[in-house]
Amino acid sequence: MSIKQMKSELLKELDKADESTIKSMYDVFKMVSQQKNSPSWKDLSDVQKMKIDMGLKQLKEGKGISAKKVTDSLQKKYGIKA
């Protein structure tokens, strides 16, 4: 499919969408637009890459903490509800 065809298809879908769908589509558009400006792996420093690799290794070794344990701890300590 060409870019022109994609654009036409997107405009057709947008024209027939209700308000809720348009808001959802806009949220997706904003998220994708922001990701374009986010740093990629190649933009990270060697230290940042090393720390990410170390964290992934620790997770594989079972040294991570589950999201449930973290949220339970935050709720207990600070009253924060996730």
Coordinates of C-alpha atoms in Angstrom, one line a residue:
M1 CA 0.0 0.0 0.0
S2 CA 1.4 3.4 -0.9
I3 CA 1.6 6.3 1.5
K4 CA -1.1 8.1 -0.5
Q5 CA -3.4 5.1 0.0
M6 CA -2.6 4.8 3.7
K7 CA -3.3 8.5 4.2
S8 CA -6.7 8.2 2.3
E9 CA -7.6 5.2 4.4
L10 CA -6.8 6.9 7.6
L11 CA -8.8 10.0 6.7
K12 CA -11.8 7.8 5.8
E13 CA -11.7 6.1 9.2
L14 CA -11.3 9.4 10.9
D15 CA -14.3 10.9 9.1
K16 CA -16.6 8.0 10.2
A17 CA -15.2 7.7 13.8
D18 CA -17.2 8.8 16.8
E19 CA -15.8 11.2 19.5
S20 CA -14.5 8.5 21.7
T21 CA -12.7 6.7 18.9
I22 CA -11.1 10.0 17.7
K23 CA -9.8 10.7 21.2
S24 CA -8.3 7.2 21.3
M25 CA -6.8 7.6 17.9
Y26 CA -5.3 11.0 18.9
D27 CA -3.8 9.4 22.1
V28 CA -2.1 6.7 20.0
F29 CA -0.9 9.4 17.5
K30 CA 0.6 11.4 20.4
M31 CA 2.3 8.4 21.9
V32 CA 3.9 7.4 18.6
S33 CA 5.0 10.9 17.9
Q34 CA 6.6 11.1 21.3
Q35 CA 8.4 7.8 20.8
K36 CA 10.1 9.2 17.7
N37 CA 11.8 11.8 19.9
S38 CA 12.8 9.2 22.6
P39 CA 16.3 8.1 22.7
S40 CA 17.0 4.7 21.1
W41 CA 19.5 2.1 22.2
K42 CA 22.2 3.6 20.0
D43 CA 21.8 7.0 21.7
L44 CA 22.5 5.6 25.2
S45 CA 25.9 5.8 26.8
D46 CA 28.0 2.7 27.4
V47 CA 27.3 3.1 31.2
Q48 CA 23.5 3.2 30.6
K49 CA 23.7 0.2 28.3
M50 CA 25.7 -1.7 30.9
K51 CA 23.2 -0.9 33.7
I52 CA 20.3 -2.1 31.5
D53 CA 22.2 -5.3 30.7
M54 CA 23.0 -5.8 34.4
G55 CA 19.3 -5.3 35.3
L56 CA 18.2 -7.8 32.7
K57 CA 20.7 -10.3 33.9
Q58 CA 19.5 -9.9 37.5
L59 CA 15.9 -10.5 36.4
K60 CA 17.0 -13.7 34.7
E61 CA 18.7 -14.8 37.9
G62 CA 15.5 -14.2 39.8
K63 CA 16.7 -11.2 41.7
G64 CA 13.8 -8.9 40.6
I65 CA 10.9 -7.8 42.7
S66 CA 7.4 -8.4 41.4
A67 CA 5.3 -5.4 40.6
K68 CA 2.7 -6.6 43.1
K69 CA 5.3 -6.6 45.9
V70 CA 6.4 -3.1 45.0
T71 CA 2.9 -1.7 44.8
D72 CA 2.0 -3.4 48.1
S73 CA 5.1 -1.9 49.7
L74 CA 4.3 1.6 48.4
Q75 CA 0.7 1.3 49.6
K76 CA 1.8 0.1 53.0
K77 CA 4.6 2.7 53.5
Y78 CA 3.1 5.8 51.8
G79 CA -0.6 5.0 51.3
I80 CA -0.1 5.1 47.5
K81 CA -2.6 3.0 45.6
A82 CA -1.6 1.7 42.2

